[in-house]
XYZ file of C-alpha atoms in Angstrom:
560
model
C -20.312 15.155 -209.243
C -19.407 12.828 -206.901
C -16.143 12.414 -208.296
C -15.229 16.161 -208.170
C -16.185 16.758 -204.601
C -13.994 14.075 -203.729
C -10.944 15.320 -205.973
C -11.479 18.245 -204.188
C -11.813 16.849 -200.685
C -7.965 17.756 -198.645
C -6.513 16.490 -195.442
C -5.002 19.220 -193.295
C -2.052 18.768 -190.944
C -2.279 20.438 -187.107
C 0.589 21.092 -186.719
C 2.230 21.005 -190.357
C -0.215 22.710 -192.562
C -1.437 24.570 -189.513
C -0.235 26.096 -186.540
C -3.022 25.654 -184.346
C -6.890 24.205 -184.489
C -8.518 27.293 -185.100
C -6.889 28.297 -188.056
C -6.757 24.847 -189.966
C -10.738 25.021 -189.513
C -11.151 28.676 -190.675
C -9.344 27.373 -194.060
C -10.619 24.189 -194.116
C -13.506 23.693 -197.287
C -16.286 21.838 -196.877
C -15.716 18.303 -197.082
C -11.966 18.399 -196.106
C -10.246 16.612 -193.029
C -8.196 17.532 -190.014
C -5.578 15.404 -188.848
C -4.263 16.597 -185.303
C -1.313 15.175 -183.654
C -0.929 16.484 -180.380
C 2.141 14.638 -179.912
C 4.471 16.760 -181.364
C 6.480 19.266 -179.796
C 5.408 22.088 -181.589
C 1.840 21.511 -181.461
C -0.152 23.994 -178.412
C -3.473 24.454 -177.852
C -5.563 26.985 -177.745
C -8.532 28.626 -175.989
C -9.956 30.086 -179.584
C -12.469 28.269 -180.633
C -12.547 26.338 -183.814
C -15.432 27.628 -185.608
C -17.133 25.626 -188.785
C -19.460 26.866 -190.406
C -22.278 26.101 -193.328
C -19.917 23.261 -194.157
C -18.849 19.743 -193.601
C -15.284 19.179 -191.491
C -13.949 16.171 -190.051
C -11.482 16.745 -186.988
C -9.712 13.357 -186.211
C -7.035 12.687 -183.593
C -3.353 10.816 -184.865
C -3.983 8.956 -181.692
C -6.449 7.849 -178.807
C -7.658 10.970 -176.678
C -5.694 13.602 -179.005
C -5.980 17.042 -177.108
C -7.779 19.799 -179.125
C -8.704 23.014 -177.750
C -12.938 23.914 -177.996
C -14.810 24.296 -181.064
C -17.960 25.314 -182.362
C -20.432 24.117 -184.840
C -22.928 27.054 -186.806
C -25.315 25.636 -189.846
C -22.380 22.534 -190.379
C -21.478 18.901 -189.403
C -18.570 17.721 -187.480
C -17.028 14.403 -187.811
C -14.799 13.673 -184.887
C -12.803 10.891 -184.096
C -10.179 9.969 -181.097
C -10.194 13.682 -179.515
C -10.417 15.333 -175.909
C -11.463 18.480 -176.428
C -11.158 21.087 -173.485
C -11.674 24.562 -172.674
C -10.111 27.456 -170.114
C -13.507 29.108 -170.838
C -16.506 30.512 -173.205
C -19.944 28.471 -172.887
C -18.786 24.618 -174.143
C -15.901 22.622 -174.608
C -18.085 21.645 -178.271
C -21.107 23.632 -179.049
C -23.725 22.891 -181.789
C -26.101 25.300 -183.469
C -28.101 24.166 -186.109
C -25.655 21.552 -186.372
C -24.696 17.921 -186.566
C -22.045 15.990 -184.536
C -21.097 12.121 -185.849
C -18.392 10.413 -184.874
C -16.007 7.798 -182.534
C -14.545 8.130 -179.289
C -14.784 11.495 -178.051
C -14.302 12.619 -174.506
C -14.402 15.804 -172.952
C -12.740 17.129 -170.422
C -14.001 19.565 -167.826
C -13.428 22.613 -166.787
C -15.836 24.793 -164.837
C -18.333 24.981 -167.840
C -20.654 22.810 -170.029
C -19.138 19.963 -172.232
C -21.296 19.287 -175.258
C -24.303 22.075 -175.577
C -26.930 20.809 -177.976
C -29.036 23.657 -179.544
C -31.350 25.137 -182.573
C -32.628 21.430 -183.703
C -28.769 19.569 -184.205
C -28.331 16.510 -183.935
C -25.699 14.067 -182.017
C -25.197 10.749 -183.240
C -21.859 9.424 -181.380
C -20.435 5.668 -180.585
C -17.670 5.994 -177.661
C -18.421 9.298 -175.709
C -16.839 9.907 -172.515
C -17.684 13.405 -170.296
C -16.725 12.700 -166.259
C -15.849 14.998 -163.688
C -17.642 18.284 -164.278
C -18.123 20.301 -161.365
C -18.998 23.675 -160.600
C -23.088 24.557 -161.821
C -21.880 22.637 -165.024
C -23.453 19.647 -166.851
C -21.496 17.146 -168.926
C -24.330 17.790 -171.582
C -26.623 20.033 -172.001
C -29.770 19.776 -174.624
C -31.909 22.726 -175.791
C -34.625 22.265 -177.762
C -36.986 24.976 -177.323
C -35.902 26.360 -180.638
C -36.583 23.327 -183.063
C -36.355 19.469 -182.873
C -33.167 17.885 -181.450
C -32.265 14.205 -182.260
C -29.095 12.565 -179.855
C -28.160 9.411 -179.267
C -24.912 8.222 -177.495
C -23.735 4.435 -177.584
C -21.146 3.149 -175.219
C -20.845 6.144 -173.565
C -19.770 6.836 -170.009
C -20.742 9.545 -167.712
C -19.291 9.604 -164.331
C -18.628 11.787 -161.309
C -19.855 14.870 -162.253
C -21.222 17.207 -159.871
C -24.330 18.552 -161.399
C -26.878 16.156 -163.458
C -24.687 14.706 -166.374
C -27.142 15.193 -169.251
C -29.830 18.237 -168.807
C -32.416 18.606 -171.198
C -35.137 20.721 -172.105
C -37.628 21.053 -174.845
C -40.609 22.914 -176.318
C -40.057 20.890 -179.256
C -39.421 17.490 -179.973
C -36.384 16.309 -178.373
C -35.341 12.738 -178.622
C -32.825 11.167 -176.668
C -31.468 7.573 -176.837
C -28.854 6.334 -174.829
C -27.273 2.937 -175.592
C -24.816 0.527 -173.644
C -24.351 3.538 -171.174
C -22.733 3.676 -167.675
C -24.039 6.402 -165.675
C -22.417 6.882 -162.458
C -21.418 8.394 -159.248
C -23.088 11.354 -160.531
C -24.569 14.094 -158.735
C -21.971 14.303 -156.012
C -23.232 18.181 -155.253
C -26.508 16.493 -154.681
C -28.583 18.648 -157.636
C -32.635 19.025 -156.772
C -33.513 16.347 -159.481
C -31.943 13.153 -161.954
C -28.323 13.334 -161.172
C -27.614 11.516 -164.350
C -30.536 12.802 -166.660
C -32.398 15.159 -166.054
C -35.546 16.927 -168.573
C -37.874 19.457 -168.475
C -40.755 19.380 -170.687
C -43.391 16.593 -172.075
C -41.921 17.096 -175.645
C -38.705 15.109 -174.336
C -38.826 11.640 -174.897
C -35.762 9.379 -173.320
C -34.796 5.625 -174.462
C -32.224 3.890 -172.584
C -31.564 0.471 -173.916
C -28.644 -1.559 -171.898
C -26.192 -0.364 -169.825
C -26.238 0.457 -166.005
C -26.795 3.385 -163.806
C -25.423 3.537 -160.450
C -24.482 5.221 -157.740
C -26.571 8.503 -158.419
C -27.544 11.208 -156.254
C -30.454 13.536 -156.360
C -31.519 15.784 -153.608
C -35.352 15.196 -154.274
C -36.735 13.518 -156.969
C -35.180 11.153 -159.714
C -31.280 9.786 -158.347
C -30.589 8.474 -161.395
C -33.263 9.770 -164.487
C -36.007 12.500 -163.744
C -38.488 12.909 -166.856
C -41.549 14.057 -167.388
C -42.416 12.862 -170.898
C -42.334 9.106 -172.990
C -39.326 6.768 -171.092
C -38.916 3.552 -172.640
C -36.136 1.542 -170.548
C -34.853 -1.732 -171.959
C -32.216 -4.094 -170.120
C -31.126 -1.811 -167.679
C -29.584 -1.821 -164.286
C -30.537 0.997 -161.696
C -28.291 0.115 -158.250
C -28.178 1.812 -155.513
C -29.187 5.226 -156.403
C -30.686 7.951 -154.104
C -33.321 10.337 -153.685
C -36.159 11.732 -151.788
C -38.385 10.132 -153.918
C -38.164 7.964 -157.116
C -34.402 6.627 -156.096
C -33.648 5.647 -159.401
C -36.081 6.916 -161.589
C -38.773 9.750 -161.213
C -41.098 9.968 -164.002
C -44.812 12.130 -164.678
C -46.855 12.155 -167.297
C -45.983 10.582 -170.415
C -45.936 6.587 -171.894
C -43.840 4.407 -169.241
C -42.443 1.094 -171.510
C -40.003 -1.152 -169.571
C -38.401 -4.644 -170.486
C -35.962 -6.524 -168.922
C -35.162 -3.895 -166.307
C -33.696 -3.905 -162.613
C -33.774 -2.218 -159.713
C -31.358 -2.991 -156.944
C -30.459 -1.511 -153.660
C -31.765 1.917 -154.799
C -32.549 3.946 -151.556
C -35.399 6.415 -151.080
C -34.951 9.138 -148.297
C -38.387 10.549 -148.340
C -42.000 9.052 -146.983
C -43.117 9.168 -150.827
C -40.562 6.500 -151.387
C -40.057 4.022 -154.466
C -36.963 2.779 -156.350
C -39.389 3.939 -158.936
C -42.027 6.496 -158.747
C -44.523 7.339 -161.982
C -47.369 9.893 -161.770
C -49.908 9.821 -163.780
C -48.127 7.977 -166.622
C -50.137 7.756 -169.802
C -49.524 4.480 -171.104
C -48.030 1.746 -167.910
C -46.916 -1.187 -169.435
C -43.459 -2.798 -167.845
C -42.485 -6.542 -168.582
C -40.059 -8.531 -166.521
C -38.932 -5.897 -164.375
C -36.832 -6.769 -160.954
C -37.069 -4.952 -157.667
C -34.697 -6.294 -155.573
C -33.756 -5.312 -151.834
C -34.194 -1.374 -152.358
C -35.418 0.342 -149.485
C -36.355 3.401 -147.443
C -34.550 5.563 -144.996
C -37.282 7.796 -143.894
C -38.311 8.048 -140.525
C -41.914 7.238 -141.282
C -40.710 5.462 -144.338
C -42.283 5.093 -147.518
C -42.788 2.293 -150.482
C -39.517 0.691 -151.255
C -39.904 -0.547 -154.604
C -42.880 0.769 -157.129
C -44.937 3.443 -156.702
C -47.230 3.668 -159.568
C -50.091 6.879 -158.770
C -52.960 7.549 -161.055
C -52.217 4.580 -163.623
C -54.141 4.772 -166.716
C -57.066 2.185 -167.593
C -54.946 -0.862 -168.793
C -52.207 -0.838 -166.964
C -50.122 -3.842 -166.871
C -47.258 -5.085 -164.933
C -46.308 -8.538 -165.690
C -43.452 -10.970 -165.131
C -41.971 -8.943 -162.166
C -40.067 -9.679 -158.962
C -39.929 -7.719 -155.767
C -37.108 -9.430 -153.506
C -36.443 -8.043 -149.726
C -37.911 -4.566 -150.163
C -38.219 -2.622 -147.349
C -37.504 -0.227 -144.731
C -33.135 0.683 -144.474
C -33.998 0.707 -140.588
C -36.854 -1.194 -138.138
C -39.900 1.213 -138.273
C -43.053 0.785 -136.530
C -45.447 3.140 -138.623
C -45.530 4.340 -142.381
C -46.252 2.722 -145.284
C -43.293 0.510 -146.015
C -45.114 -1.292 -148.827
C -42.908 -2.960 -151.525
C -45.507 -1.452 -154.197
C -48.295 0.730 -154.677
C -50.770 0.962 -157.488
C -53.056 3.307 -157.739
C -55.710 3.682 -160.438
C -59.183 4.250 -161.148
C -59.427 1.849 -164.004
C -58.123 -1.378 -165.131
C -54.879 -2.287 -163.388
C -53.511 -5.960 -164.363
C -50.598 -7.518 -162.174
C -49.951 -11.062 -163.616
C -47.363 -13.713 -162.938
C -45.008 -11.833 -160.868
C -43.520 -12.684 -157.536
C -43.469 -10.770 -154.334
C -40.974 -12.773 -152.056
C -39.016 -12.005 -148.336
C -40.488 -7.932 -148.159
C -40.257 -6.165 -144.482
C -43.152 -3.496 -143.723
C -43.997 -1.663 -140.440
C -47.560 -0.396 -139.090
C -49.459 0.335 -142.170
C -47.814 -1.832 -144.697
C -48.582 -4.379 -146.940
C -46.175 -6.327 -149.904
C -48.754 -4.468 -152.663
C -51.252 -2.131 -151.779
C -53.834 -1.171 -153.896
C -55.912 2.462 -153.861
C -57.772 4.788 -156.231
C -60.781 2.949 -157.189
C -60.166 1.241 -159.289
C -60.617 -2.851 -160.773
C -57.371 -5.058 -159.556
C -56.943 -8.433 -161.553
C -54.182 -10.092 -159.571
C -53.761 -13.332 -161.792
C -50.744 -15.992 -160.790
C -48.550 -14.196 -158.953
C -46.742 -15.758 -156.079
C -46.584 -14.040 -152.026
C -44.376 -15.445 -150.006
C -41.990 -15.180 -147.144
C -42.787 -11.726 -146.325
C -42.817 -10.231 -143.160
C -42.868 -6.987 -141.317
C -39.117 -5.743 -139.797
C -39.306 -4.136 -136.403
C -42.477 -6.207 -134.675
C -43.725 -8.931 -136.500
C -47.521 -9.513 -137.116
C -47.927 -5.792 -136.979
C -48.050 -4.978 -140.850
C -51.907 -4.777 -142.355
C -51.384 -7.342 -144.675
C -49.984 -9.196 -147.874
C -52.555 -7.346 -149.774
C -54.469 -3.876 -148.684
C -57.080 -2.197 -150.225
C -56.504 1.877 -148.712
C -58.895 4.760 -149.904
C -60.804 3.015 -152.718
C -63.686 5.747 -152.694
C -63.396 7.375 -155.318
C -66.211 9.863 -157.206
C -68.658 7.315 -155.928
C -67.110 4.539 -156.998
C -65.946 1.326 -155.371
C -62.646 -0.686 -156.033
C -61.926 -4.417 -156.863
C -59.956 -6.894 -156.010
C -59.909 -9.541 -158.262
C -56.806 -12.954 -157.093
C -57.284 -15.462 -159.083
C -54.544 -18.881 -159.986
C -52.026 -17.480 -157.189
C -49.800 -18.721 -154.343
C -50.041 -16.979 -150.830
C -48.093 -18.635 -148.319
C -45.832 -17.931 -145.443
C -46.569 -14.502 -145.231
C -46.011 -13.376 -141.340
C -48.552 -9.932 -141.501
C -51.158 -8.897 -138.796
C -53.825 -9.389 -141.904
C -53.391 -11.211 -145.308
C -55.832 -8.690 -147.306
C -56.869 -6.198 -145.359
C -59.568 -3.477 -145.825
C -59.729 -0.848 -143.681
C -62.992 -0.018 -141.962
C -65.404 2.478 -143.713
C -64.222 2.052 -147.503
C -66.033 0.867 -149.977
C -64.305 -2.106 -151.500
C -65.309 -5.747 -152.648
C -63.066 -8.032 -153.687
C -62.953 -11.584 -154.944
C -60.785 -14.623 -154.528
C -61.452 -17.107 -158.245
C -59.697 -19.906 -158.352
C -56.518 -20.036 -156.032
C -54.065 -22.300 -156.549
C -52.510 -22.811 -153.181
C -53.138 -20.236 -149.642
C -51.112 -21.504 -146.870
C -50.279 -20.009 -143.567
C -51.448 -16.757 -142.377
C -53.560 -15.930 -144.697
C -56.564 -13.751 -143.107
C -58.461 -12.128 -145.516
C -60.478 -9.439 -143.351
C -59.851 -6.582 -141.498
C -60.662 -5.641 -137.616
C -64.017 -7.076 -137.849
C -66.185 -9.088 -140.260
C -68.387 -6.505 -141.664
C -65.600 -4.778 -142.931
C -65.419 -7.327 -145.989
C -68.762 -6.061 -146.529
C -72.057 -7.360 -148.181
C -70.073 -6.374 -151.920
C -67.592 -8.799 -151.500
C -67.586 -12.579 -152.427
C -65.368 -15.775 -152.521
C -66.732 -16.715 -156.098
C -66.438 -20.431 -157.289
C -66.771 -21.309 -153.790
C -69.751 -19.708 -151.976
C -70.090 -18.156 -148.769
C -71.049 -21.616 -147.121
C -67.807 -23.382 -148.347
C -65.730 -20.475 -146.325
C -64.620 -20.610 -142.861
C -64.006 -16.581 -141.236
C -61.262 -16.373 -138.205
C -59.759 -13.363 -137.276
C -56.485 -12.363 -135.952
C -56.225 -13.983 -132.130
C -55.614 -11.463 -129.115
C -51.865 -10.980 -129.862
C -52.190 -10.033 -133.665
C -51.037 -13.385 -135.230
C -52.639 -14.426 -137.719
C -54.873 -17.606 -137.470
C -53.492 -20.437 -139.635
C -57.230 -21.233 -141.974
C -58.347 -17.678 -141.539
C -60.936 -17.391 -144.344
C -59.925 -21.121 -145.470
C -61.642 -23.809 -147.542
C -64.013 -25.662 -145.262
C -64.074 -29.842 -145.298
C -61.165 -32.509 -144.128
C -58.588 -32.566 -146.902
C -59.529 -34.253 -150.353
C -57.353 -36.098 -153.002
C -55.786 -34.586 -155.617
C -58.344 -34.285 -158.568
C -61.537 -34.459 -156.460
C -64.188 -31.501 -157.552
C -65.327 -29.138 -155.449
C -68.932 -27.721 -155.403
C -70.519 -25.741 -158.449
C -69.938 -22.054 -156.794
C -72.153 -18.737 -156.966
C -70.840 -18.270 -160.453
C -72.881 -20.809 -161.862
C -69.552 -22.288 -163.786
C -68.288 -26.032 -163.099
C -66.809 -26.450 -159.898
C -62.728 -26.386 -159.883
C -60.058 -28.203 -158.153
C -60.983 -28.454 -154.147
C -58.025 -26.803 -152.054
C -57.209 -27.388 -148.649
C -54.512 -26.165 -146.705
C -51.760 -28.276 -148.616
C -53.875 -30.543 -151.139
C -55.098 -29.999 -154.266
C -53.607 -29.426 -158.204
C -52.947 -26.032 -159.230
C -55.712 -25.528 -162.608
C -53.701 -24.207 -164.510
C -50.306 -26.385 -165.713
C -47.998 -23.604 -166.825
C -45.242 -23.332 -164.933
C -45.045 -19.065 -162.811
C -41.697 -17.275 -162.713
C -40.092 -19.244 -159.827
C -38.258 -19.096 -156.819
C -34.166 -20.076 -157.558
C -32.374 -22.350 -154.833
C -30.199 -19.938 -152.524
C -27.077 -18.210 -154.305
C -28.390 -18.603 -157.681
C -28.142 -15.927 -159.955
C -30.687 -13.802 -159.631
C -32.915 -15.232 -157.512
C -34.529 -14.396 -153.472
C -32.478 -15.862 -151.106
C -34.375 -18.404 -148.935
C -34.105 -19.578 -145.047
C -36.468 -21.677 -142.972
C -39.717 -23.618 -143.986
C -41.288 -20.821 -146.251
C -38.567 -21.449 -148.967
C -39.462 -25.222 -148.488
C -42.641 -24.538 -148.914
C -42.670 -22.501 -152.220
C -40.247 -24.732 -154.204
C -42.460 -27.438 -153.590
C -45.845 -25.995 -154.604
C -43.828 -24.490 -157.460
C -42.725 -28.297 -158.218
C -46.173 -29.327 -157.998
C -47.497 -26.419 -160.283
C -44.885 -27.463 -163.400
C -46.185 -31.341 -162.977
C-alpha cells in the first residue's frame, strides 16, 4: 500500500506544468507536490484562491519567501514550505476549515485583511512563521474555535508591527495555543482595547508561551502584550516595556496561572489598577523565579507597578522572585504605588524572593497584602526601598489594607527574612480599624527603619504577637514628629550579644533561637537567599550608598 501511494505521489511545476497556483492545486491528487518558482518570467500571481480539498497537497517555494497568491484549505492538509502568500482580497491570505497546516518558513504578507484564519477544529503546527505589518481592523491570525477543538502551535515565529492584536482567538471549545521561541513586537500600533499581541476570548482557550520575548506592545486597556482569560503557562520569557491601562504586559482572569523563569522589564501601566502583571481570580497561582524589574506607573494617582495578584486561590505561591526599582514613571504624592499586591482569602506563600530599591507615594508599601487572608512571608529580603516624591511618606515596607473579610481576620506571618534600609513612614503598617494580627518568627536580620505599627499602638491590636520572643523582649517606638522612622522601632530589647548566644524560650513554648540585635546575631537558617549582584552585573539591582553595603554583607554572613 504504501508503496503504491507513493508510485503514485507527482510533483507539479508552477509555472511549467501549470500556469498559475490555482489550477496546479485543482489537479493536484492527494498526496502530490507543488513546486513554485516565482522567479521566472512567466510566472504571475493571482487573486483566485488555491483551493484543496479532502486531500493532502504540499505547496513548496524553489526559493526563500517564494510569492504565491492566497489559498484555502476545506477537509485537507497543507504542507508549505519557503512561501509568502498574499492577497488583493477575500477573507485570508491562507484559510483553514477543518483542516491542517504543517510546514517551514512561511510568511504572510498583508493586505487590509486577515493572514492565517484558523477554523472548524484545524490544526497549525508551523516552525519559521512570519506575519508583520497588518493594518486596517485586521489580525495577523485569527483562531476560531467555537465550532470544534483547535490545536496551533508556532515555533520561531515573529509577529511585528501590526496594527490590530497579532493573534485573536476565541473559543467555545478547546483551543490550545503554544507559542515557542517567539518575538512579539511593536504590535498594536492602532492601540486595540485589549493584548496587542494575543488576545482570547473564552475560558476554553488555554495559551503556552515557552521562550522568546515580547516587547514593545500596546493595548488601550487591559493586556499590552497577552490578554487571556483561561490556563497561561509562561516559561522563559521576556515582557519589556509594554503598555496598558492595566496589566502592561500581561492581563489574565480566571484560569491556572504557571510561570518559570519569566521577566518583566520596563513594562508601563497607564491606569490606577496598575501592574506589569495583573491576574484576577486565577485558579491555580503558582510562579517560580519570576523578575520584575523597574516597570512602573504613569497614572496620576498611580497604581501597583509590578504584580497585582486579586482574589488568589488557597495555596498560592510565589517563590524565587525579584522586584527591582518598581514604581511610579513620575513623583506622586498619593495612590497606591506598591511594587505588589496580593490579595487572597486563603493561603498565600511568598518565599525567598527579593524586593530591592522600589519608589511609592502616600499609600504605598513594597508588598501589600489584603483580602483576609493567612500571609507566610518566609526569607525574603526588603531592602533599599523608598518612596519617590517625599520621602518617609509611604505606609510602609509591608501593609496590611482591608483584611475584613466575611468576619474573618488576616495574617501576617515573616519569618527567616532581611528588612533593612527601607526609608518608609512605617515598616508594616496596619491601618486603624481592621482586623489584622500578624507575627514576626524568627528574623534573621531587621535593620534601620523598621517600625512595625501604625498611627498608634493599639492599632497592632491585642491579636497580634512577636512569637519566639514575647511581648517583654520588644521595645514599641513610633514614627517621631516629622514621619521618620525611629531606628529600633519595635526592636529586640538588651545591649548587643555574641554571635551564638540564645535568646529567651518565647510564648511559643519552643527553644529559644538565635538573639538579634540591630547588627549581631547568625541568621538560623544556613542556606544561602537569592542575592543581591555587585552593580552592573547581569541581572542584578543596581546599588548606591550604605544600604547596598549593608545587604551584601548580611547576605555574606547568611552563606557562612
Amino acid at each position: 500500500m504504501l508503496l503504491l501511494s507513493l508510485a503514485a505521489a507527482a510533483t507539479l511545476y508552477v509555472p511549467g506544468d501549470h500556469d498559475d497556483l490555482p489550477s496546479a492545486c485543482a489537479a493536484a491528487a492527494d498526496g502530490d507536490v507543488i513546486s513554485v518558482d516565482s522567479g521566472k518570467a512567466e510566472y504571475e500571481i493571482v487573486s483566485t484562491y488555491c483551493g484543496i480539498s479532502n486531500k493532502t497537497v504540499t505547496i513548496e517555494g524553489a526559493a526563500p519567501d517564494t510569492k504565491v497568491g492566497p489559498i484555502i484549505v476545506q477537509n485537507g492538509a497543507l504542507v508549505a514550505t519557503d512561501l509568502s502568500v498574499q492577497n488583493a482580497g477575500g477573507s485570508g491570505n491562507l484559510v483553514l476549515r477543518s483542516s491542517s497546516l504543517t510546514g517551514e518558513r512561511l510568511t504572510l504578507q498583508p493586505n487590509g485583511q486577515h493572514g492565517l484564519v484558523v477554523t472548524e477544529g484545524s490544526s497549525v503546527d508551523v516552525t519559521g512563521f512570519t506575519a508583520s505589518g497588518f493594518t486596517g481592523t485586521s489580525n495577523a491570525v485569527v483562531i476560531n474555535g467555537t465550532d470544534a477543538a483547535i490545536h496551533f502551535t508556532l515555533t520561531e515565529c515573529e509577529l511585528a508591527d501590526n496594527r490590530n492584536s497579532a493573534i485573536a482567538a476565541a473559543g467555545g471549545n478547546v483551543v490550545e495555543i503554544r507559542l515557542v521561541d517567539c518575538s512579539v513586537t511593536g504590535n498594536g500600533t492602532g492601540f486595540p482595547p485589549s493584548g496587542a499581541g494575543l488576545y482570547t476570548v473564552g475560558a476554553g482557550v488555554s495559551v503556552i508561551v515557552d521562550g522568546g520575548e515580547w516587547s514593545n506592545n500596546n493595548a488601550a486597556d487591559s493586556g499590552g502584550a497577552i490578554h487571556t482569560s483561561g490556563d497561561l503557562n509562561l516559561g522563559n520569557v521576556v515582557f519589556k516595556a509594554n503598555q496598558a491601562q492595566q496589566g502592561a504586559a500581561v492581563w489574565h482572569k480566571g484560569g491556572d496561572l504557571v510561570l518559570a523563569s519569566v521577566r518583566f522589564e520596563a513594562n508601563t501601566s497607564l491606569g490606577a489598577t496598575g501592574g506589569a502583571l495583573l491576574t484576577a481570580a486565577p485558579a491555580r497561582f503558582d510562579l517560580l523565579a519570576v523578575d520584575f524589574l523597574h516597570n512602573s506607573s504613569l497614572a496620576a494617582t498611580p497604581g501597583t507597578s509590578g504584580l497585582v495578584a486579586n482574589q488568589l486561590p488557597d495555596g498560592a505561591l510565589f517563590q524565587y522572585g525579584r522586584f527591582c526599582g518598581n514604581g511610579p514613571k513620575e513623583p506622586a504624592t498619593e495612590g497606591f504605588a506598591n511594587a505588589a499586591l496580593f490579595n487572597g482569602s486563603g493561603s498565600v506563600q511568598v518565599f525567598r524572593s527579593v524586593f530591592d530599591q522600589q519608589t511609592g507615594a502616600d499609600l504605598s508599601a513594597v508588598l501589600q497584602l489584603s483580602g483576609g487572608g493567612v500571609f507566610s512571608l518566609e526569607h525574603n529580603t526588603f531592602a533599599n526601598n523608598a518612596d519617590s516624591a517625599t520621602l518617609f511618606l509611604g505606609a510602609g515596607t509591608l501593609r496590611f489594607y482591608n483584611n475584613f473579610v466575611d468576619g474573618e481576620t488576616s495574617a501576617l506571618n515573616l519569618s527567616g527574612s532581611i528588612v533593612a534600609e527601607n526609608n518608609a513612614f512605617r515598616g508594616i503598617d496596619v491601618p486603624s480599624g481592621w482586623s489584622s494580627s500578624f507575627s514576626i518568627v524568627e528574623p534573621d536580620y531587621l535593620a534601620y527603619g523598621l517600625d512595625i505599627g501604625c498611627d498608634a499602638d493599639p492599632q497592632i491590636g491585642e491579636k497580634s504577637e512577636l512569637r519566639d520572643r514575647g511581648s517583654e523582649d520588644v521595645q514599641a517606638t513610633n514614627a517621631d514628629d516629622e514621619g521618620k522612622p525611629d531606628v529600633g522601632a519595635y526592636w529586640f530589647a538588651g545591649a548587643p550579644v555574641d554571635t551564638g548566644d540564645t535568646g529567651e524560650t518565647g510564648e511559643t513554648g519552643e527553644t529559644g533561637d538565635t538573639s538579634i540585635t540591630e547588627h549581631s546575631g547568625e541568621p538560623r537558617d544556613s542556606e544561602p537567599l537569592p542575592g543581591f549582584e555587585p552593580t552592573g552585573a547581569s541581572g542584578g539591582c543596581t546599588h548606591a550608598g550604605g544600604g547596598s553595603a549593608l545587604l551584601l554583607l548580611l547576605l555574606a554572613r547568611r552563606r557562612r
